[in-house]
Coordinates of C-alpha atoms in Angstrom, one line a residue:
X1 CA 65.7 -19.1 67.2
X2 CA 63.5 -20.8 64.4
X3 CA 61.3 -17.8 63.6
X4 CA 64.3 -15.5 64.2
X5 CA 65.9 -17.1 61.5
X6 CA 62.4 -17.5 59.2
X7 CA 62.2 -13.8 59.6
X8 CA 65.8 -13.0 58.6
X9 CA 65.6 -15.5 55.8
X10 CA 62.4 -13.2 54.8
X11 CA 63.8 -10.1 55.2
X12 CA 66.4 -11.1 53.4
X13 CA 64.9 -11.8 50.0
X14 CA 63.6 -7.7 50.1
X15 CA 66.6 -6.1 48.2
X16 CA 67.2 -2.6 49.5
X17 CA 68.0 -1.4 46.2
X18 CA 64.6 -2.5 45.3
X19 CA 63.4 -0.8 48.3
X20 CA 64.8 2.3 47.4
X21 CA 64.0 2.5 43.8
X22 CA 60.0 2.1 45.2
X23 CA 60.6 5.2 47.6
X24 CA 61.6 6.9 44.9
X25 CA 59.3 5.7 42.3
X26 CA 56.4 7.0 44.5
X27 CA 57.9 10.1 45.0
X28 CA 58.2 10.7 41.3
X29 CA 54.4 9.3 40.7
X30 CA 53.3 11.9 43.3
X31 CA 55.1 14.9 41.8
X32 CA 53.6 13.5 37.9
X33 CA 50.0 13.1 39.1
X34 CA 50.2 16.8 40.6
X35 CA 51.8 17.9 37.3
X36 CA 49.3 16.5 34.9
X37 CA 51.7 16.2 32.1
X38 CA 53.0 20.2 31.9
X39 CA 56.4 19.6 32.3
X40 CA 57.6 23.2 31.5
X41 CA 55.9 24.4 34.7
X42 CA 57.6 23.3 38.1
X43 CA 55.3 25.2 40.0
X44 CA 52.0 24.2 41.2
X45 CA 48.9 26.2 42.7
X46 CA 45.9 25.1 44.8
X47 CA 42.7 25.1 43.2
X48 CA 40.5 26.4 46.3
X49 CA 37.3 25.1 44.5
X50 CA 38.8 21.4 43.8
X51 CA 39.3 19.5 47.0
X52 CA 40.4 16.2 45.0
X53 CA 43.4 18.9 43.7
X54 CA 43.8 20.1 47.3
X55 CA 44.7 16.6 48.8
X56 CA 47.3 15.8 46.1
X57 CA 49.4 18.7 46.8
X58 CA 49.2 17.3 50.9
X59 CA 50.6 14.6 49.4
X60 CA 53.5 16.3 47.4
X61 CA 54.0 18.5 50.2
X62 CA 54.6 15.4 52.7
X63 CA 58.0 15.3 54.6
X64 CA 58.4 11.6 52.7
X65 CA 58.9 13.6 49.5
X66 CA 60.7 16.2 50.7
X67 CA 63.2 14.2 51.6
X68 CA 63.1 12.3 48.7
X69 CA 63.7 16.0 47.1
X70 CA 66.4 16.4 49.4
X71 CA 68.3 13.6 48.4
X72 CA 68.2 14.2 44.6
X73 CA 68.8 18.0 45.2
X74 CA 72.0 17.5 46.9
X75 CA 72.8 14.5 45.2
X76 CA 73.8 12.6 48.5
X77 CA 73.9 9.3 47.1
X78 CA 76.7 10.7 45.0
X79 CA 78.9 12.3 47.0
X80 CA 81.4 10.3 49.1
X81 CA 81.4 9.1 52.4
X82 CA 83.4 11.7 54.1
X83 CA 81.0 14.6 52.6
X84 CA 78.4 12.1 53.4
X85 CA 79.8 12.9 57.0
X86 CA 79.9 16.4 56.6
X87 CA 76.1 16.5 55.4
X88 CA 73.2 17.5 58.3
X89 CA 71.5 14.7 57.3
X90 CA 74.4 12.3 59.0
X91 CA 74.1 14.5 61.7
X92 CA 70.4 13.7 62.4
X93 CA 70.9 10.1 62.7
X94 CA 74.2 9.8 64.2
X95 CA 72.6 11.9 67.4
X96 CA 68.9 10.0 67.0
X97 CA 71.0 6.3 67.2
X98 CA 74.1 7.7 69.8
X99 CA 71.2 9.1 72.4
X100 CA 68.8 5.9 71.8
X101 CA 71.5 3.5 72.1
X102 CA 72.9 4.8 75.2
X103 CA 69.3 5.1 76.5
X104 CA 68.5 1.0 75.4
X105 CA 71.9 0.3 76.6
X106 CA 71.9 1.7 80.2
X107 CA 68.3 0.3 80.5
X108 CA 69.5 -3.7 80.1
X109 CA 72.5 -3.2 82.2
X110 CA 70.6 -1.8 85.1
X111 CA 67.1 -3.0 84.8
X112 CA 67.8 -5.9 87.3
X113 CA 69.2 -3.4 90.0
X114 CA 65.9 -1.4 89.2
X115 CA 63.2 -3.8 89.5
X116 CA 64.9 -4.8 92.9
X117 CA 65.0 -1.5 94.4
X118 CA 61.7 -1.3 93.2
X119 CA 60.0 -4.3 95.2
X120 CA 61.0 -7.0 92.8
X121 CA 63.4 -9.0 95.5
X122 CA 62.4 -12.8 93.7
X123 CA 63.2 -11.5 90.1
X124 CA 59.9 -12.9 88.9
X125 CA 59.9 -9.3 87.0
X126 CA 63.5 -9.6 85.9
X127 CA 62.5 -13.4 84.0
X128 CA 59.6 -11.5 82.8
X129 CA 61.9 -8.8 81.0
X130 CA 64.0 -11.3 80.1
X131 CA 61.3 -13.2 78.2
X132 CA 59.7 -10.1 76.4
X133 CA 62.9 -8.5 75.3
X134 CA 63.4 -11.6 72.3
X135 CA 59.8 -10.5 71.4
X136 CA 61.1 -7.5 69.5
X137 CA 60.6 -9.3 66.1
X138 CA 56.6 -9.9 66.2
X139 CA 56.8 -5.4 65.8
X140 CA 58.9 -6.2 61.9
X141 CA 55.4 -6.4 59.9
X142 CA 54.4 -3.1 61.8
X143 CA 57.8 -2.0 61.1
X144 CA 57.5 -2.1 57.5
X145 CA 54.1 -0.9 57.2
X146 CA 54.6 2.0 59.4
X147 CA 57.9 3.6 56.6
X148 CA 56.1 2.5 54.0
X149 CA 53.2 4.4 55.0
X150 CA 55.1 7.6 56.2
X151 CA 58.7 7.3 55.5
X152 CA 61.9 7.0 57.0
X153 CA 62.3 10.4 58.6
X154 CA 58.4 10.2 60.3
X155 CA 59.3 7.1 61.8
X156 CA 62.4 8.3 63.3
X157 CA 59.7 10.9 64.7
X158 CA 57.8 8.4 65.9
X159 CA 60.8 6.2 67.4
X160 CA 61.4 9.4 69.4
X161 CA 57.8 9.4 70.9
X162 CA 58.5 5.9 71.7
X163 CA 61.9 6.8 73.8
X164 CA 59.8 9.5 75.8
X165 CA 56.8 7.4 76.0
X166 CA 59.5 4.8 77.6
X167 CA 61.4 6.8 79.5
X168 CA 58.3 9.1 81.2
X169 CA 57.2 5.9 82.3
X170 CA 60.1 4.9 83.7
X171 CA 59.5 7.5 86.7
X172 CA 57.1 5.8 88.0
X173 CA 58.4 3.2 90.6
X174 CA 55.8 0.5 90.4
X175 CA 56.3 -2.6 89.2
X176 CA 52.9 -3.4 87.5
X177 CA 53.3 0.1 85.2
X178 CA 56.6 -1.2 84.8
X179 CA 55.7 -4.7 83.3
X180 CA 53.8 -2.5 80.5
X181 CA 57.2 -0.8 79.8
X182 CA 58.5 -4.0 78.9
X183 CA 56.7 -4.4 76.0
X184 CA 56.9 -0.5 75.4
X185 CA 60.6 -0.4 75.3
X186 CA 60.9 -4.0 73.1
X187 CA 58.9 -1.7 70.5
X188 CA 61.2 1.1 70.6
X189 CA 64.0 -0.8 70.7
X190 CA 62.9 -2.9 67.3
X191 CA 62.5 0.6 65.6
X192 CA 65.6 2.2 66.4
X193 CA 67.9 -0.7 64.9
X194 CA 65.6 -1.0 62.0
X195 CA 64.6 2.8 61.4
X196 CA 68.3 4.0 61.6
X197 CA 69.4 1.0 59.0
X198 CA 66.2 2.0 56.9
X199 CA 66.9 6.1 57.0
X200 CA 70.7 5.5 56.0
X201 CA 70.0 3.2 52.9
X202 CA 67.5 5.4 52.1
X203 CA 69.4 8.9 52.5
X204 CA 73.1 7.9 51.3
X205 CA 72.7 5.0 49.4
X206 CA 73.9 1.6 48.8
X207 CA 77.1 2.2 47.8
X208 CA 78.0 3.4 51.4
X209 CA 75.5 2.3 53.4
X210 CA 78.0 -0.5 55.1
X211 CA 80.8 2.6 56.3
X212 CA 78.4 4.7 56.9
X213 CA 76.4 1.9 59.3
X214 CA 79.2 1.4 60.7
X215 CA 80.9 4.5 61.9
X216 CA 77.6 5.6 63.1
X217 CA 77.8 2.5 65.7
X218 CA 81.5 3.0 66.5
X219 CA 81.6 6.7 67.2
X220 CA 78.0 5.8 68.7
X221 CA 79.8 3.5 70.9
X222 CA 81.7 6.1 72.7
X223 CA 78.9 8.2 73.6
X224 CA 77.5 4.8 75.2
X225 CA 80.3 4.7 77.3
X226 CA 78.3 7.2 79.7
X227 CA 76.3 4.1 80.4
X228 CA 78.8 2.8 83.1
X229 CA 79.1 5.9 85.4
X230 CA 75.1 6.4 84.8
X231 CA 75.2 3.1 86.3
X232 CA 77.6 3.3 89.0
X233 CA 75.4 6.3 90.2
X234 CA 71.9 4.9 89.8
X235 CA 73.4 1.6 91.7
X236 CA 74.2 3.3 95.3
X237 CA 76.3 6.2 94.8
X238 CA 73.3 8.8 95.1
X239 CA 70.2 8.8 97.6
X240 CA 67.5 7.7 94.5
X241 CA 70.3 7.0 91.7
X242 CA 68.0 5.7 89.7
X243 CA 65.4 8.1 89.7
X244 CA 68.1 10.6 89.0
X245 CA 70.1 8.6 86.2
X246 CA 66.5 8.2 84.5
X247 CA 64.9 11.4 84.6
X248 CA 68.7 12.8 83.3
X249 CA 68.8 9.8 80.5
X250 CA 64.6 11.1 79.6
X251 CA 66.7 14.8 79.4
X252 CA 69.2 14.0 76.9
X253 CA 66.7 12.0 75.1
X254 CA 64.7 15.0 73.7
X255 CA 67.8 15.7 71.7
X256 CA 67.0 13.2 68.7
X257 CA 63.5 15.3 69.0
X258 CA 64.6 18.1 68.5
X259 CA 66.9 17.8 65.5
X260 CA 64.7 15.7 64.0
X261 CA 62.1 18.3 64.2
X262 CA 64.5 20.9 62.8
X263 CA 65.5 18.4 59.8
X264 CA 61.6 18.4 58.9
X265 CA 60.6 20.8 59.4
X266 CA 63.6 23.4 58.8
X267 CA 66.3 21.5 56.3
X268 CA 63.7 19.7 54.4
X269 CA 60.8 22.4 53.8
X270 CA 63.2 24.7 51.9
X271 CA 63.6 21.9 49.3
X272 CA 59.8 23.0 48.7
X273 CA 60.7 25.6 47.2
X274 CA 63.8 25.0 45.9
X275 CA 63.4 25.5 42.2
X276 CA 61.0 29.0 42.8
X277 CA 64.4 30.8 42.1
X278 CA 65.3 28.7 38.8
X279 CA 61.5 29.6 37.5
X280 CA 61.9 33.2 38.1
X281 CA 58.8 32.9 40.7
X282 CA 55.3 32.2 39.8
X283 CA 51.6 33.5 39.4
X284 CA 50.8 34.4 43.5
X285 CA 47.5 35.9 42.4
X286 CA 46.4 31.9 42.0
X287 CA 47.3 30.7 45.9
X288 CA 49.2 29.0 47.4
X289 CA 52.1 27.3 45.9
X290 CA 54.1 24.8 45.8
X291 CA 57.0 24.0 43.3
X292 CA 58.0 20.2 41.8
X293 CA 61.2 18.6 41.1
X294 CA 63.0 19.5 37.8
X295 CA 64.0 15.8 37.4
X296 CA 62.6 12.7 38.4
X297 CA 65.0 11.4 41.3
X298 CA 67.6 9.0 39.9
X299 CA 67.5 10.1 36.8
X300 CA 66.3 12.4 33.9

């Protein structure tokens, strides 16, 4: 409880405005180093004989700034919580957090029944659970680092290879593989609470960030309900419940995949070229091309 409450006391002198506003601030230093001071042309080509030139526009082109695009485009942090609701972007984390939550969820309640019908009749494996579950805080640093580095919407990519990673492992019925899930699942369950807080502050802004936290759980909280038939059946009601219940929970679980996948690479590439049509196009004889933000994002 002491370095619980050392690490909130940290985390709690970051203000996620301040957060925010340096997302934001990076995107717009991106799109200005690309620029090079021409601010009349929002369109910018690869030069194919400057590779220096060629790795900025990876960097513009990155799904961290296109998101960032997103958000200014559509002015989410404007609009108010019910068309926040109405937005795609709600959609993608209220089905990445609903799935994973029922997924963490069922895996607690029934990971004592499992590791008996597995071999573990002393619980020595059950106490071992138990003790790495709490662990989940050492994985803040990497936590931060990792959206830092990448963003908010690549880490909810790579909290979804976590869940499959987890739950493919799962199949296996032996309890030394299924020590290493231990430690597997503490991980993914530290980056789903923290990514989906992180992606909402991030995406709708502070001024609703609390409602929109919050209804996410609640109606997030229904879907979880699943959790007590899943269990009922992995418990007895079906020859190998739990290898059933499992493979059907690593199923459903491909859903946050594969709308996150469509948000990235669907919803937020067309903000790359969102302002081709204000521009009137551009020169294609030059290459490839790839078009900036009219305005910085918060502001002019």
């Amino acid at each position: 409880y002491t370095i619980l409450v050392a690490c909130w006391v940290i985390l709690e002198k970051k203000d996620w405005k301040q957060v925010c506003d340096n997302e934001n601030d990076i995107g717009v230093e991106n799109n200005e180093e690309v620029d090079g001071g021409n601010s009349h042309n929002n369109v910018v080509t690869f030069d194919q004989d400057n590779q220096d030139h060629r790795k900025k526009r990876v960097t513009v082109a990155s799904t961290s700034i296109l998101h960032s695009r997103r958000i200014h485009n559509q002015r989410l942090h404007e609009l108010s919580v019910i068309q926040q609701f109405d937005s795609f972007d709600f959609t993608v984390i209220f089905v990445f957090f609903s799935v994973h939550a029922l997924q963490c969820n069922l895996y607690i309640e029934t990971v004592n029944e499992y590791l008996t019908s597995i071999g573990d009749n002393d619980g020595i494996y059950a106490k071992i659970f138990s003790l790495v579950l709490p662990c989940g805080i050492i994985f803040i640093p990497f936590i931060d680092a990792t959206i830092q580095k990448v963003g908010s919407v690549n880490t909810l990519k790579l909290t979804n290879a976590f869940s499959l990673i987890f739950g493919f492992i799962l199949l296996f019925p032996n309890l030394t593989v299924q020590t290493i899930n231990f430690g597997i699942f503490t991980c993914f369950r530290a980056y789903l609470y923290a990514t989906q807080k992180t992606y909402i502050a991030e995406t709708f802004g502070l001024s609703t960030i609390g409602r929109i936290i919050g209804c996410t759980c609640t109606i997030g909280s229904f879907f979880t309900l699943l959790q007590y038939p899943a269990a009922s059946i992995a418990e007895g009601y079906v020859g190998d419940g739990f290898g059933v219940v499992n493979l059907f929970v690593l199923v459903i679980s491909c859903l946050p995949v594969i709308i996150t996948a469509w948000y990235s690479n669907i919803i937020l590439e067309k903000e790359r070229y969102h302002n081709l049509g204000k521009n009137g196009g551009a020169n294609e004889s030059s290459g490839e091309q790839l078009p900036l933000m009219g305005k910085k994002i918060g502001g002019d």
